[in-house]
Amino acid sequence: MTRYGAMPRDTVALDEGTRALVIIDQTRLPREVSVLSLTTQEEIYRAIATLQVRGAPAIGVAAAIGVYLAALDIETDDWTEFHSRFVSARQYLASSRPTAVNLFWALDRMEGVVIRNKNLPVSGIKSLLRDEAARIHDEDIRACRAIGEHGLGLIRDGWGILTHCNAGRLATVRYGTALAPLHLGRERGYNFKVFAGETRPLLQGARLTAFELMEDGIDTTVICDNMASRVMQKGWIQAVLVGCDRMAANGDACNKIGTSGLAIIARHYGVPFYVCAPTSTIDMHVPGGDGIVIEERGAGEITEMWYGERMAPEGVGVYNPAFDITPADLITAVVTERGVLKPPYAESMEALRR
Ligand code: MRU
């Protein structure tokens, strides 16, 4: 789908030979395509916490591979001891970031393997853990490709598309969620004009989405986050496509800070607002957006990270929520690998479980 250039094909992968989690270091992009081989739990934790690997699906896959690598290092034949040390490793990785449900979903799946196979020797459980991590990795590739197909059915050649943060191949294993329809369209000769919101404060839109789309030869324009209303007012945007970190059972969508504002503006201008996410991002245990924990990150990301010298006065209060909640009633449709869900989402998502 994407022309890879200097990029490895997959954003997140397991290297069995070196027992490493291999990632593209997203903090270095777009200046440098740097591939990291992470072998210790501390390196993997730090990679997730500092956003070297980021985006809900990619975090889930990284955690699955990470906890498999932790399991390999547990030297015991006793299941109870193995399980207890596995749970410690799992809890450590689970504490790296709080919001994207894919992290917990993937770790749950991995622990399920340990619990269901209590009667096997530990060596057998370790190979089943490797298989499960590989399945989580491969399922993401297939799910994102299917999201691309379903999403492409909602947009037209030549449209202006606004997106936010990076819900592209860098946020998943290979194809992306919100950007998958754009990559797929490109492959089929469509010409979209994509506007990428820069996404303060960590600039995932300006750095990552712009890089990824330009690599694929897609017409890309970066705007500051406060310019979204202007481009919609000018009639340049025919659809907004965003990703999601956790969708509540009522369809409220938690995504990168700034997403809910875009949904409000899109409603004002009559522009359809689509959330693209694999079903692994739907959390039926959380009834509504209020129940989702929103990560708050360090003040320095706002006051100094991108400036030659500190920009805001010392001692000023800083509020840095990394995500916000878009109420379900502002979402035109949710694009999953299993099809396009329409409101009311409580019903359409419940139907997915049947
Ligand atoms: O803080 P980040 O960069 O991990 O936030 C990522 C997002 O908000 C993405 O839109 C979301 O994870 C969907 S990725 C397919």
CSV table of N, CA, C and O in Angstrom, one decimal, residues 9-14 21-26 29 38 44-45 47-49 51-67 93 96-97 100-107 133 136-141 143-144 147 166-177 208 212 243-245 276-278 280-281:
chain,number,residue,atom,x,y,z
A,9,ARG,N,9.0,-2.1,6.7
A,9,ARG,CA,7.6,-2.4,6.4
A,9,ARG,C,6.7,-2.3,7.5
A,9,ARG,O,5.6,-1.7,7.4
A,10,ASP,N,7.1,-2.8,8.7
A,10,ASP,CA,6.2,-2.7,9.9
A,10,ASP,C,6.8,-1.8,10.9
A,10,ASP,O,8.0,-1.7,11.2
A,11,THR,N,5.8,-1.0,11.5
A,11,THR,CA,6.2,-0.1,12.6
A,11,THR,C,6.7,-0.8,13.9
A,11,THR,O,7.5,-0.3,14.6
A,12,VAL,N,6.1,-2.0,14.1
A,12,VAL,CA,6.3,-2.8,15.3
A,12,VAL,C,6.5,-4.2,14.9
A,12,VAL,O,5.7,-4.8,14.2
A,13,ALA,N,7.6,-4.9,15.4
A,13,ALA,CA,7.8,-6.3,15.0
A,13,ALA,C,8.6,-7.0,16.1
A,13,ALA,O,9.3,-6.4,16.9
A,14,LEU,N,8.5,-8.3,16.0
A,14,LEU,CA,9.3,-9.2,16.9
A,14,LEU,C,10.5,-9.7,16.1
A,14,LEU,O,10.3,-10.2,15.0
A,21,LEU,N,12.1,-6.4,20.6
A,21,LEU,CA,11.0,-5.7,20.0
A,21,LEU,C,11.6,-4.6,19.1
A,21,LEU,O,12.4,-3.8,19.5
A,22,VAL,N,11.3,-4.7,17.8
A,22,VAL,CA,11.9,-3.7,16.8
A,22,VAL,C,10.8,-2.7,16.5
A,22,VAL,O,9.7,-3.0,16.1
A,23,ILE,N,11.2,-1.4,16.7
A,23,ILE,CA,10.2,-0.3,16.4
A,23,ILE,C,10.9,0.8,15.6
A,23,ILE,O,12.2,0.9,15.6
A,24,ILE,N,10.1,1.6,15.0
A,24,ILE,CA,10.6,2.8,14.4
A,24,ILE,C,10.5,3.9,15.5
A,24,ILE,O,9.4,4.0,16.1
A,25,ASP,N,11.6,4.6,15.8
A,25,ASP,CA,11.6,5.6,16.9
A,25,ASP,C,10.8,6.8,16.4
A,25,ASP,O,11.4,7.6,15.6
A,26,GLN,N,9.6,7.0,16.8
A,26,GLN,CA,8.8,8.1,16.3
A,26,GLN,C,9.1,9.4,16.9
A,26,GLN,O,8.7,10.4,16.4
A,29,LEU,N,11.3,11.1,14.1
A,29,LEU,CA,10.7,11.5,12.8
A,29,LEU,C,10.3,12.9,12.8
A,29,LEU,O,9.8,13.4,13.9
A,38,LEU,N,14.7,-3.3,21.0
A,38,LEU,CA,14.6,-3.2,22.4
A,38,LEU,C,14.6,-4.6,23.1
A,38,LEU,O,13.7,-5.4,22.7
A,44,ILE,N,11.4,-1.2,26.8
A,44,ILE,CA,10.1,-1.3,26.2
A,44,ILE,C,9.1,-0.4,26.9
A,44,ILE,O,8.4,0.3,26.3
A,45,TYR,N,9.2,-0.4,28.2
A,45,TYR,CA,8.3,0.5,29.0
A,45,TYR,C,8.6,2.0,28.6
A,45,TYR,O,7.6,2.7,28.3
A,47,ALA,N,9.9,3.1,25.9
A,47,ALA,CA,9.5,3.4,24.5
A,47,ALA,C,8.0,3.7,24.4
A,47,ALA,O,7.6,4.6,23.6
A,48,ILE,N,7.2,3.0,25.2
A,48,ILE,CA,5.8,3.3,25.2
A,48,ILE,C,5.5,4.6,25.9
A,48,ILE,O,4.8,5.5,25.4
A,49,ALA,N,6.1,4.8,27.0
A,49,ALA,CA,5.8,6.0,27.9
A,49,ALA,C,6.3,7.3,27.2
A,49,ALA,O,5.6,8.3,27.3
A,51,LEU,N,6.6,7.7,23.9
A,51,LEU,CA,6.0,7.8,22.5
A,51,LEU,C,7.0,7.5,21.4
A,51,LEU,O,6.8,7.9,20.3
A,52,GLN,N,8.0,6.7,21.8
A,52,GLN,CA,8.9,6.2,20.7
A,52,GLN,C,8.0,5.2,19.8
A,52,GLN,O,8.2,5.1,18.6
A,53,VAL,N,7.2,4.5,20.5
A,53,VAL,CA,6.1,3.7,19.8
A,53,VAL,C,4.8,4.3,20.4
A,53,VAL,O,4.7,4.4,21.6
A,54,ARG,N,3.9,4.6,19.5
A,54,ARG,CA,2.7,5.3,20.0
A,54,ARG,C,1.5,4.9,19.0
A,54,ARG,O,1.7,4.4,17.9
A,55,GLY,N,0.3,5.4,19.4
A,55,GLY,CA,-0.9,5.0,18.6
A,55,GLY,C,-1.4,3.7,19.2
A,55,GLY,O,-0.7,2.8,19.5
A,56,ALA,N,-2.8,3.7,19.4
A,56,ALA,CA,-3.3,2.6,20.2
A,56,ALA,C,-3.0,1.2,19.7
A,56,ALA,O,-2.5,0.4,20.5
A,57,PRO,N,-3.2,0.9,18.4
A,57,PRO,CA,-2.9,-0.4,18.0
A,57,PRO,C,-1.5,-0.8,18.1
A,57,PRO,O,-1.1,-1.9,18.5
A,58,ALA,N,-0.6,0.1,17.8
A,58,ALA,CA,0.9,-0.1,17.9
A,58,ALA,C,1.3,-0.4,19.3
A,58,ALA,O,2.1,-1.3,19.6
A,59,ILE,N,0.7,0.3,20.2
A,59,ILE,CA,1.1,0.1,21.6
A,59,ILE,C,0.6,-1.3,22.1
A,59,ILE,O,1.4,-2.0,22.8
A,60,GLY,N,-0.5,-1.7,21.6
A,60,GLY,CA,-1.0,-3.0,22.0
A,60,GLY,C,-0.1,-4.1,21.5
A,60,GLY,O,0.3,-5.0,22.2
A,61,VAL,N,0.3,-4.0,20.2
A,61,VAL,CA,1.2,-5.0,19.6
A,61,VAL,C,2.6,-5.0,20.3
A,61,VAL,O,3.1,-6.0,20.7
A,62,ALA,N,3.1,-3.8,20.6
A,62,ALA,CA,4.4,-3.7,21.3
A,62,ALA,C,4.3,-4.3,22.7
A,62,ALA,O,5.2,-5.0,23.1
A,63,ALA,N,3.2,-4.1,23.4
A,63,ALA,CA,3.1,-4.7,24.7
A,63,ALA,C,3.0,-6.2,24.7
A,63,ALA,O,3.5,-6.9,25.5
A,64,ALA,N,2.3,-6.8,23.6
A,64,ALA,CA,2.1,-8.2,23.5
A,64,ALA,C,3.5,-8.8,23.3
A,64,ALA,O,3.9,-9.8,23.9
A,65,ILE,N,4.3,-8.2,22.4
A,65,ILE,CA,5.6,-8.7,22.1
A,65,ILE,C,6.5,-8.5,23.4
A,65,ILE,O,7.3,-9.4,23.7
A,66,GLY,N,6.3,-7.4,24.0
A,66,GLY,CA,7.1,-7.1,25.2
A,66,GLY,C,6.9,-8.1,26.3
A,66,GLY,O,7.9,-8.6,26.9
A,67,VAL,N,5.7,-8.5,26.6
A,67,VAL,CA,5.4,-9.4,27.7
A,67,VAL,C,5.8,-10.8,27.3
A,67,VAL,O,6.2,-11.6,28.1
A,93,LEU,N,4.3,-3.3,32.3
A,93,LEU,CA,4.0,-2.7,31.0
A,93,LEU,C,2.7,-2.0,30.9
A,93,LEU,O,2.5,-0.9,30.3
A,96,SER,N,2.5,1.8,31.6
A,96,SER,CA,3.3,2.7,30.8
A,96,SER,C,2.4,3.9,30.3
A,96,SER,O,2.9,5.0,30.2
A,97,ARG,N,1.2,3.6,30.0
A,97,ARG,CA,0.2,4.6,29.5
A,97,ARG,C,-1.2,4.2,29.9
A,97,ARG,O,-1.5,3.0,29.9
A,100,ALA,N,-5.1,4.3,26.0
A,100,ALA,CA,-5.5,3.4,24.9
A,100,ALA,C,-5.8,2.0,25.4
A,100,ALA,O,-5.0,1.4,26.1
A,101,VAL,N,-7.0,1.5,25.1
A,101,VAL,CA,-7.4,0.2,25.7
A,101,VAL,C,-6.7,-0.9,25.0
A,101,VAL,O,-6.6,-2.0,25.6
A,102,ASN,N,-6.1,-0.7,23.8
A,102,ASN,CA,-5.5,-1.8,23.1
A,102,ASN,C,-4.3,-2.3,24.0
A,102,ASN,O,-4.0,-3.5,23.9
A,103,LEU,N,-3.7,-1.5,24.8
A,103,LEU,CA,-2.6,-1.9,25.6
A,103,LEU,C,-3.1,-3.0,26.6
A,103,LEU,O,-2.5,-4.1,26.7
A,104,PHE,N,-4.2,-2.8,27.2
A,104,PHE,CA,-4.7,-3.7,28.2
A,104,PHE,C,-5.4,-4.9,27.6
A,104,PHE,O,-5.3,-6.0,28.0
A,105,TRP,N,-6.0,-4.7,26.4
A,105,TRP,CA,-6.6,-5.7,25.6
A,105,TRP,C,-5.6,-6.8,25.2
A,105,TRP,O,-5.8,-8.0,25.3
A,106,ALA,N,-4.4,-6.3,24.7
A,106,ALA,CA,-3.4,-7.2,24.3
A,106,ALA,C,-2.8,-8.0,25.4
A,106,ALA,O,-2.5,-9.2,25.4
A,107,LEU,N,-2.6,-7.2,26.5
A,107,LEU,CA,-2.0,-7.9,27.7
A,107,LEU,C,-2.9,-8.9,28.3
A,107,LEU,O,-2.5,-10.0,28.8
A,133,ALA,N,1.3,-13.5,20.4
A,133,ALA,CA,1.8,-12.2,20.0
A,133,ALA,C,1.9,-12.0,18.5
A,133,ALA,O,1.5,-11.0,18.0
A,136,ILE,N,-1.7,-11.3,17.3
A,136,ILE,CA,-2.1,-9.9,17.6
A,136,ILE,C,-1.5,-9.0,16.5
A,136,ILE,O,-2.2,-8.1,16.0
A,137,HIS,N,-0.2,-9.2,16.2
A,137,HIS,CA,0.5,-8.5,15.2
A,137,HIS,C,-0.2,-8.6,13.8
A,137,HIS,O,-0.6,-7.6,13.2
A,138,ASP,N,-0.5,-9.9,13.4
A,138,ASP,CA,-1.0,-10.1,12.1
A,138,ASP,C,-2.5,-9.7,12.0
A,138,ASP,O,-2.9,-9.2,10.9
A,139,GLU,N,-3.2,-9.8,13.1
A,139,GLU,CA,-4.6,-9.4,13.0
A,139,GLU,C,-4.7,-7.9,12.8
A,139,GLU,O,-5.6,-7.4,12.2
A,140,ASP,N,-3.8,-7.2,13.4
A,140,ASP,CA,-3.8,-5.7,13.2
A,140,ASP,C,-3.6,-5.3,11.8
A,140,ASP,O,-4.3,-4.4,11.3
A,141,ILE,N,-2.7,-6.1,11.1
A,141,ILE,CA,-2.5,-5.8,9.7
A,141,ILE,C,-3.8,-6.0,8.9
A,141,ILE,O,-4.2,-5.1,8.1
A,143,ALA,N,-6.9,-6.2,10.1
A,143,ALA,CA,-8.0,-5.3,10.5
A,143,ALA,C,-7.8,-3.9,9.9
A,143,ALA,O,-8.8,-3.3,9.3
A,144,CYS,N,-6.6,-3.4,9.8
A,144,CYS,CA,-6.4,-2.0,9.3
A,144,CYS,C,-6.6,-2.0,7.8
A,144,CYS,O,-7.2,-1.0,7.2
A,147,ILE,N,-10.3,-1.8,7.4
A,147,ILE,CA,-10.8,-0.5,7.8
A,147,ILE,C,-10.6,0.4,6.5
A,147,ILE,O,-11.4,1.3,6.2
A,166,ASN,N,-1.8,11.3,14.5
A,166,ASN,CA,-1.4,10.3,13.5
A,166,ASN,C,-2.1,9.0,13.8
A,166,ASN,O,-1.9,8.3,14.8
A,167,ALA,N,-3.1,8.7,12.9
A,167,ALA,CA,-3.8,7.4,13.0
A,167,ALA,C,-3.4,6.7,11.7
A,167,ALA,O,-4.3,6.1,11.0
A,168,GLY,N,-2.1,6.6,11.4
A,168,GLY,CA,-1.7,6.0,10.2
A,168,GLY,C,-0.9,4.8,10.4
A,168,GLY,O,-0.9,4.2,11.5
A,169,ARG,N,0.0,4.4,9.4
A,169,ARG,CA,0.7,3.2,9.6
A,169,ARG,C,1.7,3.3,10.7
A,169,ARG,O,2.0,2.3,11.4
A,170,LEU,N,2.1,4.5,11.1
A,170,LEU,CA,3.0,4.6,12.2
A,170,LEU,C,2.3,4.3,13.6
A,170,LEU,O,3.0,4.1,14.6
A,171,ALA,N,1.0,4.4,13.6
A,171,ALA,CA,0.3,4.2,14.8
A,171,ALA,C,-0.3,2.7,14.9
A,171,ALA,O,-0.9,2.4,15.9
A,172,THR,N,0.0,1.9,13.9
A,172,THR,CA,-0.4,0.5,13.8
A,172,THR,C,0.8,-0.3,13.3
A,172,THR,O,1.9,0.2,13.3
A,173,VAL,N,0.5,-1.5,12.9
A,173,VAL,CA,1.7,-2.3,12.4
A,173,VAL,C,2.0,-1.9,11.0
A,173,VAL,O,3.2,-1.6,10.7
A,174,ARG,N,1.0,-1.7,10.1
A,174,ARG,CA,1.4,-1.5,8.7
A,174,ARG,C,0.5,-0.5,8.0
A,174,ARG,O,1.0,0.3,7.2
A,175,TYR,N,-0.8,-0.5,8.2
A,175,TYR,CA,-1.6,0.3,7.3
A,175,TYR,C,-2.3,1.6,7.9
A,175,TYR,O,-2.7,2.5,7.2
A,176,GLY,N,-2.5,1.6,9.2
A,176,GLY,CA,-3.2,2.7,9.8
A,176,GLY,C,-4.7,2.4,9.9
A,176,GLY,O,-5.2,1.5,9.4
A,177,THR,N,-5.3,3.4,10.6
A,177,THR,CA,-6.8,3.3,10.7
A,177,THR,C,-7.4,4.4,9.9
A,177,THR,O,-7.8,4.3,8.8
A,208,LEU,N,4.4,13.3,12.0
A,208,LEU,CA,4.3,11.9,11.6
A,208,LEU,C,3.3,11.7,10.4
A,208,LEU,O,3.6,11.1,9.5
A,212,GLU,N,4.3,10.5,6.8
A,212,GLU,CA,3.8,9.3,6.3
A,212,GLU,C,3.0,9.5,5.0
A,212,GLU,O,3.2,8.7,4.0
A,243,GLY,N,-8.7,8.7,14.3
A,243,GLY,CA,-8.6,7.4,15.0
A,243,GLY,C,-9.2,7.5,16.3
A,243,GLY,O,-10.0,8.4,16.7
A,244,CYS,N,-8.9,6.5,17.2
A,244,CYS,CA,-9.5,6.4,18.5
A,244,CYS,C,-8.6,5.6,19.4
A,244,CYS,O,-7.9,4.6,19.0
A,245,ASP,N,-8.5,6.0,20.7
A,245,ASP,CA,-7.7,5.3,21.7
A,245,ASP,C,-8.6,4.4,22.5
A,245,ASP,O,-8.1,3.3,23.0
A,276,CYS,N,-12.3,6.0,12.9
A,276,CYS,CA,-11.8,4.7,12.3
A,276,CYS,C,-11.0,4.0,13.4
A,276,CYS,O,-10.1,4.5,13.9
A,277,ALA,N,-11.5,2.8,13.7
A,277,ALA,CA,-10.8,2.0,14.8
A,277,ALA,C,-11.1,0.6,14.7
A,277,ALA,O,-12.2,0.2,14.3
A,278,PRO,N,-10.1,-0.3,15.0
A,278,PRO,CA,-10.4,-1.7,15.1
A,278,PRO,C,-11.3,-2.0,16.2
A,278,PRO,O,-11.4,-1.2,17.2
A,280,SER,N,-10.8,-3.9,18.5
A,280,SER,CA,-10.0,-4.0,19.8
A,280,SER,C,-10.0,-2.7,20.5
A,280,SER,O,-9.6,-2.7,21.7
A,281,THR,N,-10.4,-1.6,19.9
A,281,THR,CA,-10.4,-0.3,20.6
A,281,THR,C,-11.7,0.0,21.3
A,281,THR,O,-11.8,0.9,22.0
